[in-house]
PDB file of C-alpha atoms in Angstrom:
ATOM      1  CA  MET A   1     -24.834 -19.566 -75.868  1.00 53.00           C
ATOM      2  CA  SER A   2     -26.140 -16.991 -73.402  1.00 60.00           C
ATOM      3  CA  LYS A   3     -28.919 -14.568 -74.101  1.00 72.00           C
ATOM      4  CA  GLU A   4     -28.791 -10.972 -72.983  1.00 78.00           C
ATOM      5  CA  ILE A   5     -31.255 -10.008 -70.297  1.00 72.00           C
ATOM      6  CA  ASN A   6     -32.293  -6.596 -69.023  1.00 80.00           C
ATOM      7  CA  LEU A   7     -30.467  -6.067 -65.711  1.00 77.00           C
ATOM      8  CA  GLU A   8     -31.880  -2.616 -65.046  1.00 81.00           C
ATOM      9  CA  GLY A   9     -33.002  -2.399 -61.434  1.00 79.00           C
ATOM     10  CA  TYR A  10     -30.695  -5.165 -60.204  1.00 81.00           C
ATOM     11  CA  ARG A  11     -28.649  -4.353 -57.090  1.00 84.00           C
ATOM     12  CA  LEU A  12     -27.032  -6.044 -54.124  1.00 86.00           C
ATOM     13  CA  ALA A  13     -29.795  -6.079 -51.485  1.00 92.00           C
ATOM     14  CA  HIS A  14     -28.378  -7.945 -48.496  1.00 94.00           C
ATOM     15  CA  THR A  15     -26.087 -10.633 -47.154  1.00 94.00           C
ATOM     16  CA  MET A  16     -27.464 -13.075 -44.581  1.00 94.00           C
ATOM     17  CA  ILE A  17     -25.533 -14.492 -41.644  1.00 95.00           C
ATOM     18  CA  ARG A  18     -26.796 -16.730 -38.852  1.00 96.00           C
ATOM     19  CA  VAL A  19     -26.207 -15.457 -35.323  1.00 96.00           C
ATOM     20  CA  LYS A  20     -26.724 -17.080 -31.910  1.00 96.00           C
ATOM     21  CA  ASN A  21     -27.462 -13.938 -29.893  1.00 96.00           C
ATOM     22  CA  LEU A  22     -29.336 -11.199 -31.719  1.00 97.00           C
ATOM     23  CA  GLU A  23     -28.804  -8.606 -28.964  1.00 97.00           C
ATOM     24  CA  ALA A  24     -25.018  -9.200 -28.970  1.00 97.00           C
ATOM     25  CA  SER A  25     -25.043  -8.774 -32.761  1.00 97.00           C
ATOM     26  CA  PHE A  26     -27.128  -5.571 -32.504  1.00 98.00           C
ATOM     27  CA  ASN A  27     -24.666  -4.259 -29.917  1.00 97.00           C
ATOM     28  CA  PHE A  28     -21.684  -4.992 -32.187  1.00 98.00           C
ATOM     29  CA  TYR A  29     -23.059  -3.899 -35.561  1.00 98.00           C
ATOM     30  CA  CYS A  30     -25.361  -1.079 -34.407  1.00 98.00           C
ATOM     31  CA  LYS A  31     -23.975   0.361 -31.185  1.00 97.00           C
ATOM     32  CA  THR A  32     -20.286  -0.243 -31.948  1.00 96.00           C
ATOM     33  CA  LEU A  33     -20.178   0.075 -35.767  1.00 96.00           C
ATOM     34  CA  GLY A  34     -23.060   2.538 -36.216  1.00 97.00           C
ATOM     35  CA  MET A  35     -25.577   0.552 -38.266  1.00 98.00           C
ATOM     36  CA  LYS A  36     -29.300   0.908 -37.594  1.00 98.00           C
ATOM     37  CA  ILE A  37     -31.949  -1.752 -37.141  1.00 98.00           C
ATOM     38  CA  LEU A  38     -34.096  -1.378 -40.252  1.00 97.00           C
ATOM     39  CA  ARG A  39     -36.657  -4.063 -39.438  1.00 96.00           C
ATOM     40  CA  LYS A  40     -37.025  -7.084 -37.198  1.00 97.00           C
ATOM     41  CA  THR A  41     -39.569  -9.892 -37.575  1.00 96.00           C
ATOM     42  CA  ASP A  42     -40.238 -12.900 -35.347  1.00 96.00           C
ATOM     43  CA  TYR A  43     -41.453 -16.119 -36.988  1.00 95.00           C
ATOM     44  CA  PRO A  44     -42.852 -18.173 -34.074  1.00 96.00           C
ATOM     45  CA  GLU A  45     -43.902 -21.139 -36.218  1.00 95.00           C
ATOM     46  CA  GLY A  46     -40.391 -21.371 -37.676  1.00 95.00           C
ATOM     47  CA  LYS A  47     -38.754 -20.513 -34.334  1.00 96.00           C
ATOM     48  CA  PHE A  48     -36.492 -17.808 -35.748  1.00 95.00           C
ATOM     49  CA  THR A  49     -36.113 -14.030 -35.982  1.00 97.00           C
ATOM     50  CA  ASN A  50     -34.901 -12.072 -39.006  1.00 95.00           C
ATOM     51  CA  ALA A  51     -33.453  -8.608 -38.562  1.00 97.00           C
ATOM     52  CA  PHE A  52     -32.178  -6.320 -41.285  1.00 96.00           C
ATOM     53  CA  ILE A  53     -29.521  -3.775 -40.318  1.00 98.00           C
ATOM     54  CA  GLY A  54     -27.537  -1.242 -42.312  1.00 97.00           C
ATOM     55  CA  TYR A  55     -26.289   2.300 -42.813  1.00 97.00           C
ATOM     56  CA  GLY A  56     -29.086   3.498 -45.052  1.00 96.00           C
ATOM     57  CA  PRO A  57     -32.585   2.601 -46.181  1.00 93.00           C
ATOM     58  CA  GLU A  58     -32.904  -1.025 -47.220  1.00 91.00           C
ATOM     59  CA  THR A  59     -34.373   0.075 -50.540  1.00 88.00           C
ATOM     60  CA  GLU A  60     -31.219   2.042 -51.395  1.00 90.00           C
ATOM     61  CA  SER A  61     -28.247   0.522 -49.539  1.00 94.00           C
ATOM     62  CA  PRO A  62     -27.034  -3.044 -49.117  1.00 95.00           C
ATOM     63  CA  CYS A  63     -27.672  -4.408 -45.642  1.00 95.00           C
ATOM     64  CA  LEU A  64     -27.073  -7.408 -43.425  1.00 96.00           C
ATOM     65  CA  GLU A  65     -29.807  -9.896 -42.661  1.00 95.00           C
ATOM     66  CA  LEU A  66     -29.228 -11.443 -39.251  1.00 97.00           C
ATOM     67  CA  THR A  67     -31.070 -14.746 -38.780  1.00 96.00           C
ATOM     68  CA  CYS A  68     -31.374 -15.986 -35.219  1.00 96.00           C
ATOM     69  CA  ASN A  69     -32.692 -19.551 -34.876  1.00 96.00           C
ATOM     70  CA  TRP A  70     -34.218 -19.706 -31.407  1.00 96.00           C
ATOM     71  CA  ASP A  71     -33.123 -23.273 -30.605  1.00 95.00           C
ATOM     72  CA  GLN A  72     -29.501 -22.921 -31.787  1.00 94.00           C
ATOM     73  CA  LYS A  73     -27.132 -23.949 -29.005  1.00 93.00           C
ATOM     74  CA  ASP A  74     -23.856 -24.640 -30.839  1.00 93.00           C
ATOM     75  CA  ASP A  75     -21.677 -22.172 -32.700  1.00 92.00           C
ATOM     76  CA  TYR A  76     -22.283 -22.120 -36.442  1.00 92.00           C
ATOM     77  CA  ASP A  77     -19.653 -23.691 -38.699  1.00 91.00           C
ATOM     78  CA  LYS A  78     -18.310 -20.861 -40.851  1.00 87.00           C
ATOM     79  CA  GLY A  79     -17.217 -23.264 -43.595  1.00 87.00           C
ATOM     80  CA  ASN A  80     -14.253 -22.752 -45.858  1.00 79.00           C
ATOM     81  CA  GLY A  81     -16.147 -20.658 -48.400  1.00 78.00           C
ATOM     82  CA  TRP A  82     -17.069 -17.813 -46.033  1.00 85.00           C
ATOM     83  CA  GLY A  83     -15.063 -14.635 -46.446  1.00 89.00           C
ATOM     84  CA  HIS A  84     -16.020 -11.527 -44.521  1.00 93.00           C
ATOM     85  CA  VAL A  85     -18.258  -8.499 -44.190  1.00 94.00           C
ATOM     86  CA  CYS A  86     -16.510  -5.218 -45.005  1.00 93.00           C
ATOM     87  CA  ILE A  87     -17.136  -1.890 -43.273  1.00 94.00           C
ATOM     88  CA  GLU A  88     -15.607   1.224 -44.801  1.00 92.00           C
ATOM     89  CA  THR A  89     -14.159   3.750 -42.363  1.00 92.00           C
ATOM     90  CA  PRO A  90     -12.263   6.998 -42.926  1.00 93.00           C
ATOM     91  CA  ASP A  91      -9.406   5.921 -40.614  1.00 94.00           C
ATOM     92  CA  VAL A  92      -8.726   2.206 -40.090  1.00 95.00           C
ATOM     93  CA  TYR A  93      -6.032   2.849 -37.476  1.00 97.00           C
ATOM     94  CA  LYS A  94      -8.382   4.949 -35.323  1.00 95.00           C
ATOM     95  CA  ALA A  95     -11.247   2.498 -35.830  1.00 95.00           C
ATOM     96  CA  CYS A  96      -9.077  -0.368 -34.573  1.00 96.00           C
ATOM     97  CA  ASP A  97      -7.904   1.656 -31.564  1.00 95.00           C
ATOM     98  CA  ASP A  98     -11.531   2.478 -30.707  1.00 95.00           C
ATOM     99  CA  LEU A  99     -12.709  -1.122 -31.185  1.00 95.00           C
ATOM    100  CA  ALA A 100      -9.825  -2.585 -29.163  1.00 96.00           C
ATOM    101  CA  LYS A 101     -10.715  -0.253 -26.262  1.00 96.00           C
ATOM    102  CA  LEU A 102     -14.195  -1.810 -26.337  1.00 94.00           C
ATOM    103  CA  GLY A 103     -12.726  -5.309 -26.118  1.00 95.00           C
ATOM    104  CA  ILE A 104     -13.338  -6.193 -29.781  1.00 96.00           C
ATOM    105  CA  ASN A 105     -10.850  -8.799 -31.029  1.00 97.00           C
ATOM    106  CA  ILE A 106      -8.660  -7.277 -33.768  1.00 98.00           C
ATOM    107  CA  THR A 107      -7.494 -10.337 -35.728  1.00 98.00           C
ATOM    108  CA  ARG A 108      -5.357  -8.452 -38.269  1.00 97.00           C
ATOM    109  CA  LYS A 109      -3.784  -5.171 -37.237  1.00 97.00           C
ATOM    110  CA  PRO A 110      -4.191  -2.196 -39.591  1.00 97.00           C
ATOM    111  CA  GLY A 111      -1.741  -1.851 -42.422  1.00 96.00           C
ATOM    112  CA  PRO A 112      -1.382  -2.103 -46.182  1.00 93.00           C
ATOM    113  CA  MET A 113      -3.084  -5.110 -47.747  1.00 89.00           C
ATOM    114  CA  LYS A 114      -0.807  -7.883 -48.925  1.00 86.00           C
ATOM    115  CA  HIS A 115       0.492  -7.054 -52.413  1.00 84.00           C
ATOM    116  CA  GLY A 116      -1.209  -3.640 -52.281  1.00 84.00           C
ATOM    117  CA  THR A 117      -1.331  -0.265 -50.597  1.00 86.00           C
ATOM    118  CA  ARG A 118      -4.917   0.090 -49.344  1.00 89.00           C
ATOM    119  CA  ILE A 119      -5.077   0.149 -45.527  1.00 94.00           C
ATOM    120  CA  ILE A 120      -7.161  -2.693 -44.089  1.00 95.00           C
ATOM    121  CA  ALA A 121      -7.678  -4.539 -40.800  1.00 97.00           C
ATOM    122  CA  PHE A 122      -9.910  -7.338 -39.522  1.00 97.00           C
ATOM    123  CA  CYS A 123     -11.894  -7.865 -36.344  1.00 97.00           C
ATOM    124  CA  GLU A 124     -14.480 -10.428 -35.217  1.00 97.00           C
ATOM    125  CA  ASP A 125     -18.160 -10.024 -34.402  1.00 97.00           C
ATOM    126  CA  PRO A 126     -19.709 -11.842 -31.399  1.00 96.00           C
ATOM    127  CA  ASP A 127     -20.224 -15.004 -33.482  1.00 96.00           C
ATOM    128  CA  GLY A 128     -16.659 -15.066 -34.813  1.00 95.00           C
ATOM    129  CA  TYR A 129     -17.491 -13.760 -38.283  1.00 95.00           C
ATOM    130  CA  LYS A 130     -14.640 -11.763 -39.786  1.00 95.00           C
ATOM    131  CA  VAL A 131     -15.291  -8.073 -40.375  1.00 96.00           C
ATOM    132  CA  GLU A 132     -12.850  -6.209 -42.603  1.00 95.00           C
ATOM    133  CA  LEU A 133     -12.284  -2.528 -41.971  1.00 94.00           C
ATOM    134  CA  ASN A 134     -10.934  -0.535 -44.883  1.00 93.00           C
ATOM    135  CA  GLU A 135     -10.519   3.005 -46.056  1.00 91.00           C
ATOM    136  CA  PRO A 136     -12.400   4.383 -49.068  1.00 85.00           C
ATOM    137  CA  VAL A 137     -11.037   3.521 -52.495  1.00 80.00           C
ATOM    138  CA  LYS A 138      -8.946   6.378 -53.842  1.00 78.00           C
ATOM    139  CA  VAL A 139     -10.045   6.930 -57.420  1.00 72.00           C
TER     140      VAL A 139
END
C-alpha cells in the first residue's frame, strides 16, 4: 500500500550522458543545436569534468549533464536500455537539411513517426548518442 507524498516542487532537472570529447560535444549541442553552457566544473581528484548545458536556466529548464572522464579511451557502451535525447524544432525537414550540410549523420530521415503523424527524425552526436528532432506537439 503506497502513501501519498507531497510532490510540489518536483521537476525533471537533467539527464546525464558520458562523453569522450567535451569540446566536440559542446560544438554539437551548443554551436550546432543552440544550447548554452550553463556551468562547467573540473574535478581533478576524480579525473573528470561535469558540464551542464541547455536552452534555459538550469533552475527552470531541464538540461543535459555531460560527464567527461579524463582517462576514457574507448567508446562508451550505449547499452540496450538507452533511448535518445529529444530536441524540439519548428521544422524538422529544415533542421535535417541544415545538420546534414554540417556533416551531421542523419540516421532516420524526417517523416511521420511510425503509427502516427508527428514529424520526427534522428541524428547522432559525436559520441553516437541518438538525438531525436521533432516538431512541437499540436494540442
